[in-house]
Short mmCIF file of C-alpha atoms in Angstrom, two decimals:
data_model
loop_
_atom_site.label_atom_id
_atom_site.label_comp_id
_atom_site.label_asym_id
_atom_site.label_seq_id
_atom_site.Cartn_x
_atom_site.Cartn_y
_atom_site.Cartn_z
CA MET P 1 -55.24 59.32 14.31
CA GLY P 2 -58.19 61.30 11.79
CA VAL P 3 -61.76 59.95 12.06
CA ASN P 4 -64.52 60.80 9.86
CA GLN P 5 -68.37 60.04 10.26
CA GLY P 6 -69.36 56.55 9.64
CA ARG P 7 -66.08 54.88 8.92
CA VAL P 8 -64.20 52.15 9.92
CA VAL P 9 -60.94 52.95 12.16
CA LEU P 10 -58.20 51.11 13.75
CA CYS P 11 -57.72 51.64 17.42
CA PRO P 12 -54.18 52.97 18.22
CA SER P 13 -54.36 51.08 21.60
CA CYS P 14 -55.70 47.76 21.15
CA ASP P 15 -55.44 47.17 17.30
CA LEU P 16 -59.22 46.57 16.87
CA LEU P 17 -61.11 47.62 14.13
CA VAL P 18 -64.33 49.73 15.07
CA SER P 19 -67.07 51.09 12.94
CA LEU P 20 -68.15 54.53 14.14
CA PRO P 21 -71.53 55.53 13.89
CA PRO P 22 -72.57 59.02 12.39
CA LYS P 23 -71.28 61.92 14.40
CA VAL P 24 -73.76 63.35 16.96
CA LYS P 25 -72.51 66.62 18.42
CA GLY P 26 -71.16 66.49 22.13
CA ARG P 27 -70.80 62.69 22.14
CA ARG P 28 -67.67 60.71 21.86
CA GLU P 29 -66.94 57.48 20.80
CA LEU P 30 -64.85 54.81 22.63
CA CYS P 31 -63.25 51.62 21.53
CA PRO P 32 -65.54 49.16 22.96
CA ARG P 33 -62.33 46.91 23.82
CA CYS P 34 -60.26 49.34 25.66
CA ALA P 35 -62.09 52.55 25.85
CA GLN P 36 -59.77 54.72 24.02
CA VAL P 37 -61.13 57.94 22.58
CA LEU P 38 -61.40 57.17 19.03
CA ARG P 39 -63.69 60.46 18.36
CA PRO P 40 -63.85 63.68 20.59
CA ALA P 41 -67.06 64.95 21.79
CA TYR P 42 -66.14 68.39 20.45
CA GLU P 43 -64.07 68.96 17.54
CA PRO P 44 -64.50 72.94 16.41
CA SER P 45 -63.30 73.92 12.92
CA LEU P 46 -59.46 74.75 12.35
CA SER P 47 -60.63 78.29 11.63
CA ASP P 48 -62.04 78.59 15.19
CA GLU P 49 -59.09 77.36 16.74
CA ALA P 50 -57.01 79.97 14.55
CA ALA P 51 -58.96 82.45 16.23
CA LEU P 52 -58.15 81.07 19.85
CA ALA P 53 -54.43 81.02 18.81
CA ILE P 54 -54.47 84.66 17.65
CA ALA P 55 -55.92 85.55 21.28
CA ALA P 56 -53.55 83.25 22.90
CA LEU P 57 -50.57 84.97 21.01
CA LEU P 58 -51.64 88.32 21.97
CA CYS P 59 -51.90 87.26 25.73
CA LEU P 60 -48.30 86.26 25.53
CA VAL P 61 -47.39 89.22 24.10
CA ILE P 62 -48.86 91.28 27.02
CA ALA P 63 -47.28 88.77 29.51
CA VAL P 64 -44.05 89.20 28.08
CA SER P 65 -44.06 93.21 27.97
CA GLU P 66 -45.82 93.98 31.06
CA PRO P 67 -44.59 93.34 34.63
CA PHE P 68 -45.38 90.00 36.02
CA LEU P 69 -45.24 90.59 39.79
CA SER P 70 -43.67 92.45 42.56
CA VAL P 71 -41.77 91.55 45.67
CA GLU P 72 -41.69 93.93 48.48
CA SER P 73 -39.87 93.41 51.92
CA PHE P 74 -38.06 95.87 54.57
CA SER P 75 -39.25 98.34 52.67
CA VAL P 76 -37.49 97.34 49.40
CA ARG P 77 -39.65 96.90 46.13
CA GLU P 78 -38.73 95.38 42.93
CA GLU P 79 -40.62 94.20 39.78
CA MET P 80 -40.24 91.24 37.66
CA SER P 81 -41.20 90.47 34.15
CA LEU P 82 -40.82 87.02 32.39
CA THR P 83 -37.55 88.33 30.70
CA SER P 84 -36.00 88.63 33.98
CA ILE P 85 -35.63 84.84 33.71
CA ILE P 86 -33.62 84.98 30.92
CA SER P 87 -31.18 87.66 32.05
CA VAL P 88 -30.67 85.84 35.76
CA LEU P 89 -29.94 82.36 33.84
CA ARG P 90 -28.23 83.01 30.79
CA PHE P 91 -24.85 82.97 32.25
CA ASP P 92 -24.61 80.33 34.95
CA TRP P 93 -27.50 78.26 34.03
CA SER P 94 -27.94 78.27 30.40
CA ALA P 95 -29.18 74.54 30.24
CA LEU P 96 -31.90 75.53 32.25
CA LEU P 97 -32.59 78.77 30.39
CA TYR P 98 -32.85 76.76 27.23
CA ILE P 99 -35.21 73.93 28.23
CA PHE P 100 -37.48 76.64 29.81
CA LEU P 101 -37.63 78.79 26.63
CA LEU P 102 -38.17 75.79 24.61
CA LEU P 103 -40.96 74.19 26.79
CA THR P 104 -42.97 77.46 27.67
CA PHE P 105 -42.20 79.92 24.54
CA GLY P 106 -40.67 78.07 21.47
CA LEU P 107 -42.73 74.98 21.20
CA PRO P 108 -46.14 76.80 22.07
CA CYS P 109 -45.84 79.82 19.89
CA THR P 110 -44.62 77.46 16.93
CA LEU P 111 -47.54 75.54 17.41
CA LEU P 112 -50.00 78.52 17.56
CA CYS P 113 -48.46 79.95 14.48
CA GLU P 114 -48.79 76.67 12.22
CA LEU P 115 -52.37 76.58 13.64
CA ILE P 116 -53.10 79.95 12.34
CA ALA P 117 -51.68 79.09 8.89
CA VAL P 118 -53.62 76.46 8.41
CA GLY P 119 -56.75 77.50 9.94
CA LEU P 120 -56.79 81.15 8.86
CA PHE P 121 -54.43 81.09 5.86
CA ARG P 122 -55.88 77.64 4.45
CA TYR P 123 -52.09 76.44 3.96
CA ARG P 124 -52.09 73.08 2.99
CA PRO P 125 -49.47 71.25 5.50
CA GLY P 126 -46.80 69.49 4.26
CA ARG P 127 -44.93 66.48 6.18
CA PHE P 128 -42.20 68.56 7.96
CA PHE P 129 -45.06 70.99 9.05
CA CYS P 130 -46.95 68.51 10.47
CA ASN P 131 -43.97 66.63 12.22
CA VAL P 132 -43.01 70.04 13.94
CA TYR P 133 -46.80 70.48 15.10
CA THR P 134 -46.85 66.90 16.56
CA PHE P 135 -43.60 67.84 18.22
CA CYS P 136 -44.79 70.81 19.77
CA HIS P 137 -47.97 69.50 20.95
CA ARG P 138 -46.45 66.87 22.64
CA TYR P 139 -43.81 68.41 24.68
CA THR P 140 -45.65 72.22 25.19
CA MET P 141 -45.67 72.78 29.26
CA VAL P 142 -47.18 76.23 29.80
CA ASP P 143 -49.87 75.04 31.93
CA VAL P 144 -47.14 73.19 34.29
CA PHE P 145 -45.06 76.34 34.31
CA ILE P 146 -48.26 78.23 35.45
CA LEU P 147 -48.77 75.97 38.39
CA GLY P 148 -44.88 76.34 39.14
CA VAL P 149 -45.77 80.10 39.34
CA LEU P 150 -48.34 79.47 41.83
CA VAL P 151 -46.28 77.25 44.03
CA SER P 152 -43.45 79.88 43.56
CA LEU P 153 -45.62 82.50 45.01
CA VAL P 154 -46.86 80.48 47.98
CA LYS P 155 -43.27 80.08 48.80
CA LEU P 156 -42.48 83.88 48.33
CA THR P 157 -45.62 84.95 50.44
CA SER P 158 -43.37 83.92 53.68
CA LEU P 159 -40.63 85.94 52.92
CA ALA P 160 -42.29 89.34 51.36
CA THR P 161 -45.29 91.03 50.01
CA VAL P 162 -46.04 89.71 46.28
CA GLY P 163 -48.41 91.97 44.02
CA PHE P 164 -49.61 90.73 40.68
CA TYR P 165 -49.63 92.64 37.53
CA GLU P 166 -50.99 92.37 33.86
CA GLY P 167 -48.29 90.29 32.90
CA PHE P 168 -49.48 87.43 35.28
CA VAL P 169 -53.12 87.65 34.29
CA ALA P 170 -52.10 87.70 30.51
CA SER P 171 -49.55 84.33 31.13
CA ALA P 172 -52.41 82.60 32.94
CA ALA P 173 -55.08 83.46 30.08
CA PHE P 174 -52.37 82.07 27.55
CA ALA P 175 -52.10 78.79 29.50
CA LEU P 176 -55.70 78.40 29.43
CA LEU P 177 -56.23 79.27 25.92
CA LEU P 178 -53.13 76.98 24.90
CA LEU P 179 -54.56 74.04 26.97
CA ILE P 180 -58.12 74.24 25.28
CA ILE P 181 -56.25 74.55 21.89
CA THR P 182 -54.27 71.33 22.60
CA LEU P 183 -56.99 69.23 23.89
CA ARG P 184 -59.06 70.17 20.41
CA ALA P 185 -56.55 70.57 17.76
CA ARG P 186 -54.78 67.25 17.81
CA PRO P 187 -51.98 66.48 15.44
CA ALA P 188 -54.35 64.14 13.66
CA ARG P 189 -56.17 66.70 12.17
CA LEU P 190 -53.50 67.93 10.38
CA TRP P 191 -51.98 64.72 9.14
CA GLU P 192 -55.64 64.10 7.81
CA LEU P 193 -55.18 67.25 5.83
CA LEU P 194 -51.83 66.11 4.22
CA LYS P 195 -53.25 62.57 3.38
CA PRO P 196 -56.26 60.99 4.83
CA SER P 197 -56.11 57.59 6.15
CA GLN P 198 -58.59 55.09 4.66
CA VAL P 199 -59.18 51.62 6.23
CA GLY P 200 -61.32 50.21 3.41
CA ASP P 201 -63.67 47.46 3.37
CA VAL P 202 -62.61 45.42 6.22
CA PRO P 203 -64.85 43.28 8.85
CA GLN P 204 -65.04 45.09 12.34
CA GLY P 205 -64.49 43.82 15.72
CA VAL P 206 -61.31 41.91 14.74
CA THR P 207 -57.62 43.09 14.96
CA GLY P 208 -55.95 44.95 12.34
CA ALA P 209 -53.17 42.59 12.17
CA SER P 210 -55.41 39.91 11.34
CA GLN P 211 -56.28 41.80 8.39
CA GLY P 212 -52.60 42.66 7.56
CA LEU P 213 -53.25 46.23 8.40
CA LYS P 214 -50.65 48.25 10.28
CA LEU P 215 -51.31 51.45 12.20
CA CYS P 216 -48.11 54.01 12.07
CA ARG P 217 -47.57 55.08 15.63
CA HIS P 218 -46.46 58.49 14.37
CA CYS P 219 -49.04 59.84 12.42
CA GLY P 220 -51.86 57.36 12.88
CA MET P 221 -52.18 56.08 8.75
CA VAL P 222 -53.40 52.91 8.41
CA VAL P 223 -51.30 51.00 5.84
CA ARG P 224 -50.66 47.56 4.25
CA LEU P 225 -46.77 47.77 4.27
CA SER P 226 -44.19 44.84 5.30
CA ASP P 227 -42.29 45.47 8.68
CA GLY P 228 -39.82 48.07 8.24
CA GLU P 229 -41.27 50.06 5.31
CA ARG P 230 -41.77 53.71 5.74
CA CYS P 231 -45.47 55.30 6.09
CA PRO P 232 -46.41 57.13 2.84
CA ARG P 233 -47.67 60.06 4.87
CA CYS P 234 -45.13 60.67 7.44
CA GLY P 235 -42.02 58.90 6.37
CA HIS P 236 -41.70 57.00 9.89
CA PRO P 237 -41.00 53.06 9.77
CA VAL P 238 -44.14 50.99 10.05
CA VAL P 239 -44.33 47.82 11.96
CA ALA P 240 -47.14 45.65 13.13
CA ARG P 241 -45.53 45.81 16.78
CA ASP P 242 -42.75 47.51 17.98
CA PHE P 243 -40.98 45.31 20.18
CA SER P 244 -37.69 47.20 20.21
CA GLY P 245 -39.55 49.96 21.89
CA MET P 246 -39.61 47.83 24.95
CA GLN P 247 -35.69 47.53 25.02
CA LYS P 248 -35.63 51.36 24.61
CA ALA P 249 -38.21 51.76 27.27
CA ALA P 250 -36.14 49.74 29.67
CA ALA P 251 -32.96 51.17 29.06
CA LEU P 252 -34.44 54.61 29.69
CA LEU P 253 -36.29 53.67 32.90
CA THR P 254 -32.79 52.49 33.97
CA ALA P 255 -31.23 55.72 33.20
CA ALA P 256 -34.25 57.68 35.00
CA ALA P 257 -33.74 55.45 38.29
CA ILE P 258 -30.06 56.22 38.24
CA LEU P 259 -30.75 59.91 38.02
CA TYR P 260 -33.45 59.87 40.49
CA LEU P 261 -31.47 59.19 43.53
CA PRO P 262 -29.02 62.53 42.89
CA SER P 263 -32.06 64.45 42.32
CA ASN P 264 -33.73 63.86 45.74
CA LEU P 265 -30.52 63.65 47.66
CA TYR P 266 -28.68 66.56 46.51
CA PRO P 267 -29.76 70.23 47.10
CA ILE P 268 -32.17 71.13 44.10
CA MET P 269 -31.43 74.98 45.32
CA PHE P 270 -29.34 77.05 47.47
CA THR P 271 -30.52 80.02 49.42
CA GLU P 272 -28.34 82.76 50.66
CA TYR P 273 -30.25 84.96 53.31
CA LEU P 274 -28.82 87.25 55.51
CA GLY P 275 -25.21 86.03 54.65
CA VAL P 276 -26.44 82.25 55.54
CA ASP P 277 -26.14 79.86 52.66
CA THR P 278 -28.18 76.81 52.94
CA GLY P 279 -28.99 74.16 50.33
CA SER P 280 -32.65 72.42 50.49
CA ASN P 281 -33.40 69.33 48.42
CA ILE P 282 -37.09 68.37 47.26
CA VAL P 283 -37.93 66.57 50.49
CA GLU P 284 -36.68 69.63 52.57
CA GLY P 285 -38.79 71.81 50.40
CA VAL P 286 -41.99 70.00 51.01
CA ILE P 287 -41.39 70.01 54.96
CA ALA P 288 -40.94 73.68 54.76
CA LEU P 289 -44.02 74.41 53.02
CA TRP P 290 -46.01 72.20 55.40
CA GLN P 291 -44.39 74.10 58.48
CA MET P 292 -45.90 77.39 56.84
CA ASP P 293 -49.06 75.61 56.87
CA SER P 294 -49.11 75.60 52.92
CA TYR P 295 -50.79 72.03 53.23
CA PHE P 296 -52.04 72.04 49.57
CA VAL P 297 -48.90 72.93 47.82
CA ALA P 298 -46.76 70.80 49.95
CA LEU P 299 -48.85 67.86 48.74
CA VAL P 300 -48.61 69.18 45.21
CA ILE P 301 -44.87 69.14 45.34
CA LEU P 302 -44.75 65.62 47.45
CA PHE P 303 -46.87 64.05 44.63
CA ALA P 304 -45.57 65.73 41.78
CA SER P 305 -41.77 65.76 42.37
CA ILE P 306 -41.68 62.64 44.48
CA PHE P 307 -44.24 60.06 44.10
CA ILE P 308 -45.02 60.47 40.55
CA PRO P 309 -41.46 60.11 39.40
CA VAL P 310 -40.87 56.93 41.37
CA LEU P 311 -44.39 55.40 40.67
CA LYS P 312 -43.89 56.23 37.10
CA ILE P 313 -40.82 54.21 36.85
CA LEU P 314 -42.06 51.26 38.76
CA THR P 315 -45.30 51.38 37.17
CA LEU P 316 -43.77 51.13 33.69
CA SER P 317 -41.04 48.68 34.65
CA TRP P 318 -44.13 46.37 35.82
CA ILE P 319 -45.80 46.82 32.49
CA LEU P 320 -42.63 45.95 30.77
CA TRP P 321 -42.12 42.93 32.90
CA ALA P 322 -45.96 41.74 32.42
CA VAL P 323 -45.69 41.91 28.66
CA LYS P 324 -42.27 40.58 28.53
CA PHE P 325 -43.22 37.40 30.63
CA HIS P 326 -47.00 36.98 29.29
CA LYS P 327 -48.43 38.17 32.77
CA VAL P 328 -50.89 40.47 31.76
CA THR P 329 -54.16 39.01 33.33
CA ARG P 330 -56.23 42.38 33.24
CA ALA P 331 -55.49 44.22 29.98
CA LEU P 332 -57.90 46.74 30.17
CA LEU P 333 -56.67 48.04 33.69
CA THR P 334 -53.28 47.49 32.63
CA ALA P 335 -53.88 49.75 29.53
CA ARG P 336 -55.61 52.59 31.87
CA VAL P 337 -52.77 52.62 33.94
CA PHE P 338 -50.47 53.03 31.27
CA ARG P 339 -52.43 55.83 29.99
CA LEU P 340 -52.70 57.36 33.28
CA VAL P 341 -48.91 57.37 33.90
CA SER P 342 -48.18 58.76 30.45
CA PHE P 343 -50.70 61.81 31.12
CA ILE P 344 -49.09 62.71 34.31
CA GLY P 345 -45.38 62.81 33.45
CA LYS P 346 -45.22 65.98 32.41
CA TRP P 347 -46.67 67.25 35.72
CA SER P 348 -43.38 66.39 37.68
CA MET P 349 -41.72 69.38 35.88
CA ILE P 350 -43.41 71.60 38.32
CA ASP P 351 -40.17 71.63 40.74
CA VAL P 352 -37.91 72.74 38.11
CA PHE P 353 -39.95 75.67 37.14
CA VAL P 354 -40.38 76.68 40.70
CA VAL P 355 -36.50 76.70 41.06
CA ILE P 356 -36.32 78.84 37.95
CA ILE P 357 -39.03 81.36 38.90
CA MET P 358 -37.62 81.60 42.54
CA SER P 359 -33.99 82.32 41.19
CA ALA P 360 -35.39 85.10 38.85
CA VAL P 361 -37.74 86.85 41.40
CA VAL P 362 -35.69 86.61 44.56
CA ARG P 363 -32.51 87.84 42.60
CA MET P 364 -34.33 90.79 41.11
CA SER P 365 -35.73 91.76 44.67
CA GLY P 366 -32.18 92.27 46.39
CA LEU P 367 -33.43 90.67 49.42
CA LEU P 368 -31.62 87.48 49.09
CA VAL P 369 -30.11 85.13 46.54
CA ILE P 370 -31.51 81.71 45.31
CA ASN P 371 -29.42 79.62 43.06
CA PRO P 372 -30.40 76.23 41.12
CA GLY P 373 -28.39 72.95 42.39
CA PHE P 374 -27.15 70.05 40.55
CA ALA P 375 -30.15 68.23 41.54
CA ILE P 376 -32.40 70.34 39.26
CA LEU P 377 -30.88 69.02 36.09
CA ALA P 378 -30.82 65.49 37.31
CA PHE P 379 -34.52 66.08 38.19
CA CYS P 380 -35.26 67.32 34.96
CA SER P 381 -33.54 64.57 33.08
CA VAL P 382 -35.66 62.18 35.01
CA VAL P 383 -39.08 63.77 34.03
CA LEU P 384 -38.11 63.92 30.35
CA ILE P 385 -36.55 60.37 30.40
CA THR P 386 -39.55 58.78 31.87
CA MET P 387 -42.09 60.70 29.24
CA PHE P 388 -39.57 59.10 26.44
CA ALA P 389 -39.84 55.73 27.98
CA ALA P 390 -43.71 55.77 27.92
CA GLU P 391 -43.66 57.03 24.39
CA SER P 392 -41.37 54.13 23.24
CA PHE P 393 -43.72 51.36 24.59
CA ASP P 394 -46.06 50.14 22.01
CA GLU P 395 -49.41 49.69 23.87
CA ARG P 396 -50.76 47.21 21.61
CA LEU P 397 -48.42 44.64 23.11
CA ILE P 398 -50.61 44.68 26.12
CA TRP P 399 -53.69 43.36 24.33
CA ASP P 400 -51.78 40.86 22.05
CA GLU P 401 -52.97 37.94 24.39
CA VAL P 402 -56.34 39.00 24.43
CA LYS P 403 -58.74 37.53 22.09
CA ALA P 404 -60.73 40.55 20.03
CA GLN P 405 -64.27 40.88 21.08
#
């Protein structure tokens, strides 16, 4: 939600009304009750963010047009570009191709173009414009893709000599710029341009619910509406507490738990080398990396692809159980665990990108053939479903049994 200097805001995490002091550069403001960030330390102008967006798009053009990396083994040398991934996956694995293009190209480019329109050309955003920006901001995964590239390179070095080109450097720069932009150009800033949210003259240190105030979970606008009425800014239904979100989250977590088993038991990719075709699941991939003395990468895959999904399912299930049966005893700790789980959820997509990259690189080199396995789709579904589950849950329910301080 948007926050201005010296105004009262409603915390989106615990529903506490907080009076923010005048803004001081380099100092962020936290909710005194739940430690949620209400105002970041640095919030450059949208015109500055638009300049970074232009630089990021230029890096993306270079990354796509220039060679990405080369693979050499047994005197056979081939180059790969990012467009090679499209040519490899478009026939047999179109679902993976669509996911890859959407998360690493479609959403980031849309976000950057919208930011340029607002920051550089002073375009006044509308409701649809802000909804698209919010969606792109939430599901962009270029940073995860670049980490997946690095993990893939470690695996490839055991089979061949890998060389880097301008496309790789440009893609890394693109990921870094996009990360900076997404941290600073929050969707709330565009929603505030559409229609500022005003709390009004209300006491601080009490909950918004006690004052008849409701926070739109989609755009962050504070309103006085009956449950079920639509937000005047984004058009989404507004409720004091989203109890139905608990049922949605529970259903999604159940689906994720069911898909988690085949995603780890079945082969995530098949490798055909010297006429021998073998399949390997995630655990076998971790063991192979460990035997190659790639301990750090093995641990990254182990935590990101095995521990994080199951911990996220168990942790979210525990939070739902604690809220449902009034077992929340340490609200601050529970809220922090929930935010941590929500933040790290997307990083489990590393293994999905690793398989995509390995399939493209190795096929292009002609040294061996790597094909994705069924488990890759199941695993990708687990990651996305758990992300949806975390977003469905209303964090304010954790604080409902705690008196406002």
